[in-house]
Coordinates of C-alpha atoms in Angstrom, one line a residue:
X1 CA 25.2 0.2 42.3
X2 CA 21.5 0.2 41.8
X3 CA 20.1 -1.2 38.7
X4 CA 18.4 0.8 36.4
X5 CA 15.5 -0.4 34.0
X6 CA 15.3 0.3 30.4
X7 CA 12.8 2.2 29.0
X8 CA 11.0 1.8 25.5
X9 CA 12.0 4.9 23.2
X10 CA 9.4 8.0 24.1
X11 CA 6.8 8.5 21.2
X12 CA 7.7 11.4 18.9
X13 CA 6.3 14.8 19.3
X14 CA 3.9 15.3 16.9
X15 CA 2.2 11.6 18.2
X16 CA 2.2 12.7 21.9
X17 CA -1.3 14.6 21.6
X18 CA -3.5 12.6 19.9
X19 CA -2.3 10.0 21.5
X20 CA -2.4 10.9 25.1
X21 CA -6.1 10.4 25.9
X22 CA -5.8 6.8 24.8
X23 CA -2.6 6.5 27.4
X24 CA -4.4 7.5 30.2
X25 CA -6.9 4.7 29.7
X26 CA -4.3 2.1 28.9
X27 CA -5.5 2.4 25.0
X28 CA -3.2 2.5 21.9
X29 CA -5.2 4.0 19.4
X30 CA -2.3 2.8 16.8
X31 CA -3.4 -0.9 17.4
X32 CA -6.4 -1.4 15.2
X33 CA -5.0 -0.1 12.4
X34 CA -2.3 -2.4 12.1
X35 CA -1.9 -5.4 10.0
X36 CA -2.7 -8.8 11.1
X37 CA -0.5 -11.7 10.2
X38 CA -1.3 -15.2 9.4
X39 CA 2.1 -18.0 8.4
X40 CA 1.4 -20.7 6.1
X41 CA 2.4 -23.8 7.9
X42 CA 4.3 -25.7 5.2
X43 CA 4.4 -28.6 7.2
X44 CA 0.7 -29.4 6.4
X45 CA -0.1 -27.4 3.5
X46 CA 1.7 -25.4 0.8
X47 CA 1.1 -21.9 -0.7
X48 CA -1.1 -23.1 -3.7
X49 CA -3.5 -24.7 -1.4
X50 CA -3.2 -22.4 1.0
X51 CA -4.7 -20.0 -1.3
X52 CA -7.3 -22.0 -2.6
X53 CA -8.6 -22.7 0.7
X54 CA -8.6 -19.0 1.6
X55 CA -10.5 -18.2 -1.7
X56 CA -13.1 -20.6 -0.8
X57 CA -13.5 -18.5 2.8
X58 CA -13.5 -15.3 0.6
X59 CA -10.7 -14.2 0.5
X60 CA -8.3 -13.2 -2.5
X61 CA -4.7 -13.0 -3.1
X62 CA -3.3 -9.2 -4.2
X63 CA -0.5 -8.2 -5.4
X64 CA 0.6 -5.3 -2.7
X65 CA -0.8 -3.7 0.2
X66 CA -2.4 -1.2 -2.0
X67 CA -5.3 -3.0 -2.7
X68 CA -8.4 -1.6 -1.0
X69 CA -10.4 -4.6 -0.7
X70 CA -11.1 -6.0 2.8
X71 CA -10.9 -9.7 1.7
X72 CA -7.8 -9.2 0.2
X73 CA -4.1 -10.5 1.8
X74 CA -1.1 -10.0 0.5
X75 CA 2.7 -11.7 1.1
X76 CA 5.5 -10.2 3.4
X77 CA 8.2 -8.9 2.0
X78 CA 10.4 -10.1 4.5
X79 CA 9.3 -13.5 5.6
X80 CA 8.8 -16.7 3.8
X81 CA 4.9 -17.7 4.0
X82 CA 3.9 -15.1 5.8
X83 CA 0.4 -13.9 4.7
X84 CA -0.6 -10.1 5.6
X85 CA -4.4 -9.3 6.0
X86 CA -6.2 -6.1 6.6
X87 CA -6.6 -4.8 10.0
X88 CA -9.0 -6.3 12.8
X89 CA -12.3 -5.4 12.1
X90 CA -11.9 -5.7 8.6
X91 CA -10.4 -9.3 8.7
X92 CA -11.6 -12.2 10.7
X93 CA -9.1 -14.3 10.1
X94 CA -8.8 -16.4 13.9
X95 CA -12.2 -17.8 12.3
X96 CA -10.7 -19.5 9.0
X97 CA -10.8 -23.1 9.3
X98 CA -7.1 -23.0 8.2
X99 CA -6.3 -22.0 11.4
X100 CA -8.9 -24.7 13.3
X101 CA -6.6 -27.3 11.7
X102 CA -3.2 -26.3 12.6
X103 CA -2.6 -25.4 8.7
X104 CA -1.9 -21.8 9.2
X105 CA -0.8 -20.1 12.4
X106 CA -2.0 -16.8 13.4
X107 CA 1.5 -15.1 14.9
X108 CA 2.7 -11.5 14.3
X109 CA 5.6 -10.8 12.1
X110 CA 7.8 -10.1 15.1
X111 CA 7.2 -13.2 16.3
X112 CA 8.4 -15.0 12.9
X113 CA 12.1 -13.5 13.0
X114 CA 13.8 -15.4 16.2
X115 CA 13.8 -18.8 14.2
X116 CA 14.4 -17.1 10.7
X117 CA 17.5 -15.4 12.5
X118 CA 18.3 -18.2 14.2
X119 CA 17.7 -20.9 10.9
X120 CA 18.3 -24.1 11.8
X121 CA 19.1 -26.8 9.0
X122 CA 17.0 -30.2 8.9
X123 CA 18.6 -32.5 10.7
X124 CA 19.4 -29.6 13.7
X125 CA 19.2 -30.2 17.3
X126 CA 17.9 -27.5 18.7
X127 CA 16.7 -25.9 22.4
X128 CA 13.7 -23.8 22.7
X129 CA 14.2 -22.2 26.3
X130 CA 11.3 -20.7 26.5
X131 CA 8.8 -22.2 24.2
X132 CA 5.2 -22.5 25.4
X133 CA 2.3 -21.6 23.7
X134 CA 4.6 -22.6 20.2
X135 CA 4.5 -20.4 17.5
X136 CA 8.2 -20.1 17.1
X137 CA 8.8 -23.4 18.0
X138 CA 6.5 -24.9 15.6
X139 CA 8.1 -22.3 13.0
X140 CA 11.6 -24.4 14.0
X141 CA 10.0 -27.5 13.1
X142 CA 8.7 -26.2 9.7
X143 CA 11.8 -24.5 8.7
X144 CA 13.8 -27.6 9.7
X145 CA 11.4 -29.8 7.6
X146 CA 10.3 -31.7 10.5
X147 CA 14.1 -33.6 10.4
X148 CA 16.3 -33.1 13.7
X149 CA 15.1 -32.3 17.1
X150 CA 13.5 -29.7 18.8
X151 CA 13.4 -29.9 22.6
X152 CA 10.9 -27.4 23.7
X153 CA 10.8 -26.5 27.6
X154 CA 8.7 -24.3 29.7
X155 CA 8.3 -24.4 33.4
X156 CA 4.9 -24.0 33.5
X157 CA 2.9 -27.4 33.4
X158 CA -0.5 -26.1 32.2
X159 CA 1.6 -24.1 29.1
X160 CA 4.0 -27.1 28.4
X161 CA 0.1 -29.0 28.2
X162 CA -0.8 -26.4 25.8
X163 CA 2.7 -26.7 23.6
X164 CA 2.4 -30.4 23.4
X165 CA -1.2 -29.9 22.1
X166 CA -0.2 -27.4 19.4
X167 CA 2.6 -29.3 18.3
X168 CA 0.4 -32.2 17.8
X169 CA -2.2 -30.2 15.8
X170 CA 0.6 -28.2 13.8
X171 CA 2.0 -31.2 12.7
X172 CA 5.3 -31.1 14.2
X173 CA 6.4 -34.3 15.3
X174 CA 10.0 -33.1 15.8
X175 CA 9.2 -31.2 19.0
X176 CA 10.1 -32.9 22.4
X177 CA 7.7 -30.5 25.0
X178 CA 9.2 -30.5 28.5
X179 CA 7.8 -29.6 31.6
X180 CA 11.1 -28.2 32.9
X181 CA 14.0 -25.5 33.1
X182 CA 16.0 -25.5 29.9
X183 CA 18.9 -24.5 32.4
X184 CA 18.8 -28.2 33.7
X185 CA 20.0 -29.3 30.2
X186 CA 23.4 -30.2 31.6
X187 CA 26.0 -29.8 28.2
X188 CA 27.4 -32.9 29.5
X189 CA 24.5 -35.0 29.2
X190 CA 24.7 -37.5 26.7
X191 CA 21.0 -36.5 25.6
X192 CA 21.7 -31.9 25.0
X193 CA 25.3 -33.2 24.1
X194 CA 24.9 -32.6 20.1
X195 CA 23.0 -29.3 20.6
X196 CA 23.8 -27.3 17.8
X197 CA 21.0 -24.1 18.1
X198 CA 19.6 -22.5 20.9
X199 CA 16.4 -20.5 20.9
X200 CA 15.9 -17.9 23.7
X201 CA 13.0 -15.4 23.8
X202 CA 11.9 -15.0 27.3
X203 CA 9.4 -12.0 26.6
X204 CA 7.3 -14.8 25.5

């Protein structure tokens, strides 16, 4: 039998039209006007600081998401340390220092639920199949409190460079980078032999 491919859900009637033009020229016009995310990396820096260091960039701490001011962030509701800031355009944050020195990470909320779902302990051993450029694997490292392993492959050697230079920047000195499958981690292997977590995520 042939194999059929998935498709993504087909957009809703009453968005088809004004979004068509943008289609045919391989535009979104939904894009800018979503939020833009920015985690607190608790290994290096906690909430308190965090927000006195974005105050002295200019920007303040709201309540909600109803607050009008373009210099304002506010927290997720779902995820722990997870900062939300107003659109692009009206936030610059890839510019904050923060982010220069590994102290917050710039990664979307999607990106932040594979390691909440999956939650390692401290003191974990853990597989990151697919783990270059890092942000999930750094956010194993921060929610294991930098205690346990994280063995972080990726079969690409100028990504797996890139992993073992973010990890190094982020702080987290738990994460083994290897330039490698993660499907040569043999169970039997004295070394993958007290795995306890695996982290999977190919679409990265």
């Amino acid at each position: 039998h042939g194999q059929t491919s998935r498709r993504p859900p087909a957009l809703r009637c009453e968005e088809a039209p004004t979004l068509r033009p943008c289609l045919m020229q391989g535009e979104d016009t939904r894009l800018p006007g979503l939020p833009r995310y920015v985690r607190i990396n608790t290994l290096k820096l906690g909430a308190k600081a965090a927000d006195r260091a974005l105050l002295e960039s200019g920007y303040r701490r709201a309540a909600d998401a109803a607050d009008a001011g373009k210099r304002s962030y506010h927290c997720d509701e779902d995820v722990p340390d997870l900062l939300v800031f107003k659109p692009k355009g009206k936030s610059d944050i890839s510019r904050l220092p923060l982010v220069a020195t590994g102290e917050v990470v710039v990664q979307q909320k999607a990106s932040c639920f594979p390691a909440l779902a999956l939650a390692p302990p401290p003191g974990a051993v853990v597989i990151d199949g697919c783990a270059a450029p890092g942000n999930k694997t750094s956010h194993l490292a921060m929610l294991m409190e930098n205690r346990g392993r994280v063995l972080a492959f990726d079969m690409n050697e100028r990504r797996c460079a890139l992993l073992r230079e973010r990890m190094a920047l982020k702080g987290a000195s738990i994460v083994s980078a290897r330039h490698a499958s993660f499907l040569s981690a043999a169970p039997a292997d004295p070394e993958y032999a007290g795995v306890t977590h695996v982290l999977l995520d190919p679409s990265c």
